[in-house]
Amino acid sequence: MELTDIKSLSIDELKEQISLMGDKAFRAKQIYDWLHVKLVDDFDEMTNLSKELKEQLKNTFQIVTVNPIEVQTSKLDGTQKYLFQLQDGNVIESVLMKYKHGNSVCISSQVGCKMGCRFCASTIGGLERNLTTSEMLSQIYVIQRMAGERVSNVVVMGTGEPMDNYDNFIRFVKMLSDENGLNISQRNITVSTCGLVPRMRQLAEEKLQITLALSLHATTDEKRKALMPIANKYSLEEVLDACNYYFEQTGRRITFEYSLVGGVNDTKEDAEELIKLVKHVNCHVNLIPVNPIKERDYVQSNKKVIDNFKNKLEKCQINVTIRREMGRDIDGACGQLRKSYQDRNAERKL
Ligand code: SAH
């Protein structure tokens, strides 16, 4: 019999399962606390449960976790990159960034990605599979345990397209912000999408308080199509409409991510077009100097071009920041650590 993934069950579902097993519902609360607050990965560590119950649990459930196999720490800013192995042998990566206002973790939502953005390392091998809710939560739990410090912010901006793993993602947000678990405020959770319009609209209707970040990266359909295949499916107009709808439904300000690629989308005209597109949206623009990957020949815009781009937006009263490059000395950009691990392994096999 296949064992149920207990860490993906909400507290109400766990209560139901435990009462079906003939036990009291308060036991479910104790177990949930072990898994989601005390962050243990072994039934034997649940010291306030009877031996019989622990045996019963082991026969019904498994505790899914992620296993750290490599941790890189930046000498520049203390950013840590974690490479985790999953139970089926796949590897994923997550990042811990330490800011003055707290610790932020960037997690992956899929093994690989099928969206095909041209500048992104995560998509090169395609999509392997979705991550379960427990695998998404465990990235945060293991990092919090290893770092010995509370995680206060979570961004779903690692490998994968969260809107392509919608149900597991929504469950993840609800459990992460549950008062019986880590209780991370939804306002401190951000999800980034390349723009799957129907899912963005569905997300708006969930009435969560999370921040939606849209990977915009270009100001015309033509340019966006050249960088992001998903733009062939949904036009800029449709994507921006979905952003407005998200704001209407949730009152949450939208973040637009704009990766600056040298000579591709960083001209004066691009800045002007961007201003036209976003000036009526309650938003924040995050400029990301593209992180060049060796498989593509995109280059970063030079510092002056980046500053000019930012100043143009600021002059029009648009909230804009340049994303600080955290952990520049380690494999910092999306998917690069996983990719370099895969390349190293492939070499070993030759
Ligand atoms: N699938 C989601 C989350 C992915 S990554 C999405 O597309 O939004 C988070 C952000 O980093 C996205 O805006 C993505 O386009 C951007 N990104 C990916 N690779 C990058 C690179 N090499 N340089 C700069 N930005 C990159």
Coordinates of C-alpha atoms and ligand atoms in Angstrom, one line a residue:
M1 CA 0.0 0.0 0.0
E2 CA 1.3 3.4 -0.8
L3 CA 1.9 5.6 2.2
T4 CA 0.1 8.9 2.4
D5 CA 2.3 12.1 2.2
I6 CA 1.3 13.4 5.7
K7 CA 3.1 16.8 5.3
S8 CA 0.9 17.7 2.4
L9 CA -2.3 17.3 4.5
S10 CA -4.0 20.4 5.9
I11 CA -4.8 20.4 9.6
D12 CA -8.5 19.6 8.9
E13 CA -7.6 16.8 6.6
L14 CA -5.2 15.4 9.2
K15 CA -7.9 15.6 11.9
E16 CA -10.2 13.6 9.6
Q17 CA -7.6 10.9 8.9
I18 CA -6.6 10.6 12.6
S19 CA -10.2 10.3 13.7
L20 CA -10.7 7.6 11.0
M21 CA -7.9 5.8 12.6
G22 CA -9.9 5.9 15.8
D23 CA -7.9 8.5 17.6
K24 CA -8.8 11.9 19.2
A25 CA -8.7 15.0 17.0
F26 CA -6.3 16.8 19.4
R27 CA -3.6 14.2 18.4
A28 CA -3.8 15.6 14.9
K29 CA -3.0 19.0 16.3
Q30 CA 0.0 17.6 18.1
I31 CA 1.3 15.8 15.0
Y32 CA 0.8 18.9 12.9
D33 CA 2.8 20.9 15.4
W34 CA 5.7 18.4 15.2
L35 CA 5.7 18.5 11.4
H36 CA 5.1 22.2 10.8
V37 CA 6.3 24.1 13.9
K38 CA 8.9 21.9 15.5
L39 CA 9.9 20.7 12.0
V40 CA 10.8 17.1 12.7
D41 CA 11.0 14.5 9.9
D42 CA 10.7 11.3 12.0
F43 CA 7.7 9.9 13.8
D44 CA 10.0 8.6 16.5
E45 CA 10.9 12.2 17.5
M46 CA 7.2 12.9 18.4
T47 CA 7.7 12.3 22.1
N48 CA 4.2 13.1 23.3
L49 CA 2.6 10.3 21.2
S50 CA 2.2 6.7 22.3
K51 CA 4.4 3.9 20.8
E52 CA 1.3 2.3 19.4
L53 CA 0.2 5.5 17.7
K54 CA 3.6 6.1 16.2
E55 CA 3.6 2.5 14.8
Q56 CA 0.2 3.1 13.4
L57 CA 1.3 6.4 11.8
K58 CA 4.3 4.7 10.2
N59 CA 2.1 2.1 8.6
T60 CA -0.2 4.7 7.1
F61 CA 1.9 7.8 6.4
Q62 CA 5.4 8.8 5.2
I63 CA 7.1 12.1 6.0
V64 CA 8.4 13.6 2.8
T65 CA 11.4 15.9 3.1
V66 CA 14.2 17.3 1.1
N67 CA 17.8 16.3 1.7
P68 CA 20.5 19.0 1.6
I69 CA 23.5 17.7 -0.5
E70 CA 25.3 21.0 -1.1
V71 CA 25.3 24.4 0.5
Q72 CA 27.2 27.3 -0.9
T73 CA 27.6 30.5 1.2
S74 CA 28.5 33.8 -0.4
K75 CA 31.5 35.5 1.0
L76 CA 30.1 38.9 -0.1
D77 CA 26.7 39.0 1.6
G78 CA 26.1 35.7 3.4
T79 CA 23.5 34.5 0.9
Q80 CA 23.2 30.7 0.9
K81 CA 22.3 28.5 -1.9
Y82 CA 21.0 25.0 -1.1
L83 CA 20.9 22.0 -3.4
F84 CA 18.3 19.5 -2.2
Q85 CA 17.9 15.9 -3.3
L86 CA 14.3 14.6 -3.5
Q87 CA 13.3 11.0 -2.6
D88 CA 13.2 10.1 -6.3
G89 CA 16.8 11.3 -6.8
N90 CA 15.9 14.6 -8.6
V91 CA 17.6 17.7 -7.3
I92 CA 16.2 21.2 -6.8
E93 CA 17.6 24.5 -5.4
S94 CA 16.6 27.1 -2.9
V95 CA 18.2 30.3 -1.7
L96 CA 18.4 32.0 1.7
M97 CA 18.9 35.7 1.7
K98 CA 19.5 37.6 4.9
Y99 CA 18.2 41.2 4.9
K100 CA 17.9 43.7 7.7
H101 CA 14.2 43.2 7.8
G102 CA 14.5 39.4 8.1
N103 CA 15.3 36.2 6.4
S104 CA 13.9 35.5 3.0
V105 CA 13.8 32.1 1.2
C106 CA 13.4 31.6 -2.5
I107 CA 12.0 28.2 -3.3
S108 CA 11.5 26.1 -6.4
S109 CA 8.0 25.0 -7.4
Q110 CA 8.8 22.3 -10.0
V111 CA 11.7 20.1 -11.1
G112 CA 12.8 21.9 -14.2
C113 CA 10.3 24.0 -16.2
K114 CA 8.6 23.9 -19.5
M115 CA 8.0 27.6 -20.1
G116 CA 11.2 28.0 -22.2
C117 CA 12.2 31.6 -21.4
R118 CA 15.3 32.2 -23.5
F119 CA 17.5 33.7 -20.7
C120 CA 16.7 31.2 -18.0
A121 CA 18.8 28.3 -16.9
S122 CA 15.9 26.4 -15.3
T123 CA 14.1 25.6 -18.5
I124 CA 17.0 24.1 -20.5
G125 CA 16.2 20.4 -19.6
G126 CA 12.5 20.9 -19.7
L127 CA 10.0 19.9 -17.0
E128 CA 10.6 16.8 -15.0
R129 CA 7.7 16.9 -12.6
N130 CA 5.7 19.1 -10.2
L131 CA 6.8 19.5 -6.6
T132 CA 4.4 18.3 -4.0
T133 CA 3.2 20.7 -1.3
S134 CA 5.4 18.9 1.2
E135 CA 8.5 19.4 -1.0
M136 CA 7.8 23.1 -1.3
L137 CA 7.3 23.5 2.5
S138 CA 10.3 21.3 3.3
Q139 CA 12.7 23.6 1.5
I140 CA 11.7 26.3 4.0
Y141 CA 11.6 24.0 7.0
V142 CA 15.1 22.5 6.3
I143 CA 16.6 25.9 5.7
Q144 CA 15.1 27.4 8.9
R145 CA 16.3 24.3 10.9
M146 CA 19.8 24.5 9.4
A147 CA 20.2 28.3 9.7
G148 CA 18.8 28.2 13.2
E149 CA 16.9 31.4 12.4
R150 CA 13.3 32.2 11.6
V151 CA 12.3 32.6 8.0
S152 CA 9.9 35.6 7.7
N153 CA 9.6 36.0 3.9
V154 CA 9.1 33.5 1.1
V155 CA 9.4 34.1 -2.6
V156 CA 8.3 31.5 -5.1
M157 CA 10.9 32.5 -7.7
G158 CA 13.2 29.5 -8.0
T159 CA 13.0 26.9 -10.7
G160 CA 9.5 26.2 -12.1
E161 CA 6.3 28.0 -13.0
P162 CA 4.1 28.0 -9.9
M163 CA 0.9 28.7 -11.9
D164 CA 1.7 25.4 -13.8
N165 CA 1.6 23.6 -10.4
Y166 CA -1.5 25.5 -9.3
D167 CA -3.2 23.2 -6.8
N168 CA -0.1 22.2 -4.9
F169 CA 1.0 25.8 -4.8
I170 CA -2.3 27.1 -3.3
R171 CA -2.2 24.4 -0.7
F172 CA 1.4 25.4 0.0
V173 CA 0.4 29.1 0.6
K174 CA -2.5 28.1 2.9
M175 CA -0.4 25.8 5.0
L176 CA 2.6 28.1 5.2
S177 CA 0.3 30.9 6.5
D178 CA -1.7 28.6 8.8
E179 CA -1.6 29.7 12.4
N180 CA -1.0 26.1 13.3
G181 CA 2.1 26.0 11.2
L182 CA 5.0 28.4 10.6
N183 CA 2.3 31.2 10.4
I184 CA 4.1 33.3 7.8
S185 CA 1.9 36.2 6.9
Q186 CA 0.5 36.0 3.3
R187 CA 1.7 39.5 2.8
N188 CA 5.2 38.2 3.2
I189 CA 4.8 35.6 0.4
T190 CA 5.4 36.5 -3.2
V191 CA 4.7 34.4 -6.3
S192 CA 6.2 35.1 -9.6
T193 CA 4.6 34.0 -12.9
C194 CA 5.6 34.3 -16.5
G195 CA 1.9 35.1 -17.2
L196 CA -0.5 32.1 -17.3
V197 CA -3.6 34.3 -17.6
P198 CA -6.4 31.9 -16.7
R199 CA -4.4 30.8 -13.6
M200 CA -3.7 34.4 -12.6
R201 CA -7.4 35.2 -12.7
Q202 CA -8.2 32.1 -10.7
L203 CA -5.5 33.2 -8.2
A204 CA -7.2 36.6 -7.9
E205 CA -10.4 34.8 -6.9
E206 CA -8.8 32.8 -4.1
K207 CA -8.7 36.2 -2.3
L208 CA -5.3 35.5 -0.7
Q209 CA -3.1 38.4 0.4
I210 CA 0.1 37.3 -1.3
T211 CA 2.0 39.5 -3.7
L212 CA 1.8 38.7 -7.4
A213 CA 4.9 39.3 -9.5
L214 CA 4.6 39.3 -13.2
S215 CA 7.6 38.6 -15.4
L216 CA 7.1 41.3 -18.0
H217 CA 10.6 41.7 -19.5
A218 CA 9.4 43.4 -22.7
T219 CA 6.9 46.2 -23.7
T220 CA 5.7 44.9 -27.0
D221 CA 4.2 41.5 -27.9
E222 CA 6.9 41.0 -30.6
K223 CA 9.8 41.6 -28.2
R224 CA 8.2 39.6 -25.4
K225 CA 7.6 36.6 -27.8
A226 CA 11.4 36.7 -28.7
L227 CA 12.2 36.3 -25.0
M228 CA 9.3 34.2 -23.6
P229 CA 7.4 31.6 -25.6
I230 CA 4.4 32.0 -23.3
A231 CA 3.8 35.4 -25.0
N232 CA 2.6 33.5 -28.1
K233 CA -0.3 32.2 -26.1
Y234 CA -1.3 35.3 -24.1
S235 CA -0.9 38.9 -25.3
L236 CA 0.5 41.7 -23.2
E237 CA -3.0 43.2 -23.1
E238 CA -4.5 40.0 -21.6
V239 CA -1.6 39.6 -19.1
L240 CA -1.9 43.2 -17.9
D241 CA -5.7 42.9 -17.7
A242 CA -5.2 39.9 -15.4
C243 CA -2.8 41.9 -13.3
N244 CA -5.4 44.7 -12.9
Y245 CA -8.0 42.0 -12.0
Y246 CA -5.7 40.7 -9.3
F247 CA -5.4 44.2 -7.9
E248 CA -9.2 44.7 -8.0
Q249 CA -9.9 41.5 -6.2
T250 CA -7.2 41.6 -3.6
G251 CA -6.1 45.2 -3.2
R252 CA -2.5 44.0 -3.5
R253 CA 0.0 46.1 -5.5
I254 CA 1.5 44.2 -8.4
T255 CA 5.2 43.7 -8.9
F256 CA 6.5 43.8 -12.5
E257 CA 9.8 42.1 -13.0
Y258 CA 11.8 43.4 -15.9
S259 CA 15.1 41.6 -16.6
L260 CA 17.4 44.0 -18.4
V261 CA 19.1 42.3 -21.3
G262 CA 21.9 44.4 -23.0
G263 CA 20.8 45.7 -26.4
V264 CA 17.5 43.7 -26.3
N265 CA 15.1 45.5 -24.0
D266 CA 17.1 48.3 -22.3
T267 CA 16.9 51.3 -24.6
K268 CA 15.4 54.7 -24.0
E269 CA 12.4 53.7 -26.1
D270 CA 11.9 50.6 -24.0
A271 CA 11.8 52.7 -20.8
E272 CA 9.3 55.0 -22.4
E273 CA 7.1 52.2 -23.6
L274 CA 7.3 50.6 -20.1
I275 CA 6.2 53.8 -18.5
K276 CA 3.1 53.9 -20.8
L277 CA 2.2 50.4 -19.9
V278 CA 2.5 50.5 -16.2
K279 CA 1.8 54.1 -15.2
H280 CA -1.9 53.5 -14.5
V281 CA -1.3 50.4 -12.6
N282 CA -0.7 50.4 -8.8
C283 CA 2.6 48.7 -9.0
H284 CA 6.3 48.3 -8.2
V285 CA 8.8 47.7 -10.9
N286 CA 11.8 45.4 -10.1
L287 CA 14.6 45.7 -12.6
I288 CA 16.8 42.6 -12.7
P289 CA 20.2 43.0 -14.5
V290 CA 20.1 39.7 -16.5
N291 CA 22.3 37.1 -15.1
P292 CA 24.1 35.7 -18.2
I293 CA 24.1 31.9 -18.5
K294 CA 26.7 30.1 -20.5
E295 CA 24.1 28.3 -22.8
R296 CA 22.9 31.7 -24.2
D297 CA 24.7 34.7 -25.5
Y298 CA 22.6 37.4 -23.6
V299 CA 24.7 40.0 -21.9
Q300 CA 24.0 42.3 -19.0
S301 CA 23.2 46.0 -19.7
N302 CA 26.0 48.2 -18.5
K303 CA 25.6 50.0 -15.2
K304 CA 25.0 53.4 -16.8
V305 CA 22.2 52.1 -19.0
I306 CA 20.6 50.4 -16.0
D307 CA 20.7 53.6 -13.9
N308 CA 19.3 55.7 -16.8
F309 CA 16.5 53.2 -17.3
K310 CA 15.6 53.5 -13.6
N311 CA 15.8 57.3 -13.5
K312 CA 13.5 57.5 -16.4
L313 CA 10.8 55.5 -14.6
E314 CA 11.4 57.4 -11.4
K315 CA 10.8 60.7 -13.1
C316 CA 7.4 59.5 -13.9
Q317 CA 6.7 58.6 -10.3
I318 CA 6.9 54.9 -10.8
N319 CA 8.1 52.8 -7.8
V320 CA 11.2 51.2 -9.1
T321 CA 14.1 49.3 -7.6
I322 CA 17.1 47.5 -9.1
R323 CA 17.3 44.0 -7.7
R324 CA 20.4 43.7 -5.6
E325 CA 22.4 40.9 -6.9
M326 CA 22.7 38.6 -3.9
G327 CA 25.4 35.9 -3.9
R328 CA 27.1 37.0 -7.1
D329 CA 30.1 34.8 -6.2
I330 CA 28.0 31.6 -6.0
D331 CA 25.8 30.1 -8.7
G332 CA 23.2 32.8 -8.0
A333 CA 20.7 32.9 -10.8
C334 CA 17.7 30.7 -11.2
G335 CA 18.5 27.1 -11.9
Q336 CA 22.3 27.6 -12.2
L337 CA 23.4 25.6 -9.2
R338 CA 21.1 22.7 -10.2
K339 CA 22.4 23.0 -13.8
S340 CA 26.0 23.0 -12.8
Y341 CA 25.4 20.0 -10.5
Q342 CA 23.8 18.1 -13.5
D343 CA 26.7 19.1 -15.8
R344 CA 29.2 17.9 -13.2
N345 CA 27.4 14.6 -12.8
A346 CA 27.1 14.1 -16.6
E347 CA 30.9 14.6 -16.9
R348 CA 31.5 12.0 -14.2
K349 CA 29.4 9.5 -16.1
L350 CA 31.3 10.0 -19.3
Ligands
SAH1 N1 8.3 30.9 -13.5 C1 8.3 32.1 -12.7 C2 9.4 32.2 -11.7 C3 10.7 32.1 -12.3 S1 12.1 32.9 -11.9 C4 8.4 33.3 -13.7 O1 8.6 33.2 -14.8 O2 8.1 34.4 -13.2 C5 11.9 34.5 -11.2 C6 12.3 35.7 -12.1 O3 13.7 35.6 -12.6 C7 11.5 35.7 -13.4 O4 11.1 37.0 -13.6 C8 12.4 35.2 -14.4 O5 12.0 35.7 -15.7 C9 13.7 35.8 -14.0 N2 15.0 35.2 -14.5 C10 15.2 33.9 -14.8 N3 16.4 33.7 -15.3 C11 17.0 34.9 -15.2 C12 18.3 35.4 -15.6 N4 19.3 34.5 -16.1 N5 18.6 36.7 -15.4 C13 17.7 37.5 -14.9 N6 16.4 37.2 -14.6 C14 16.1 35.9 -14.8

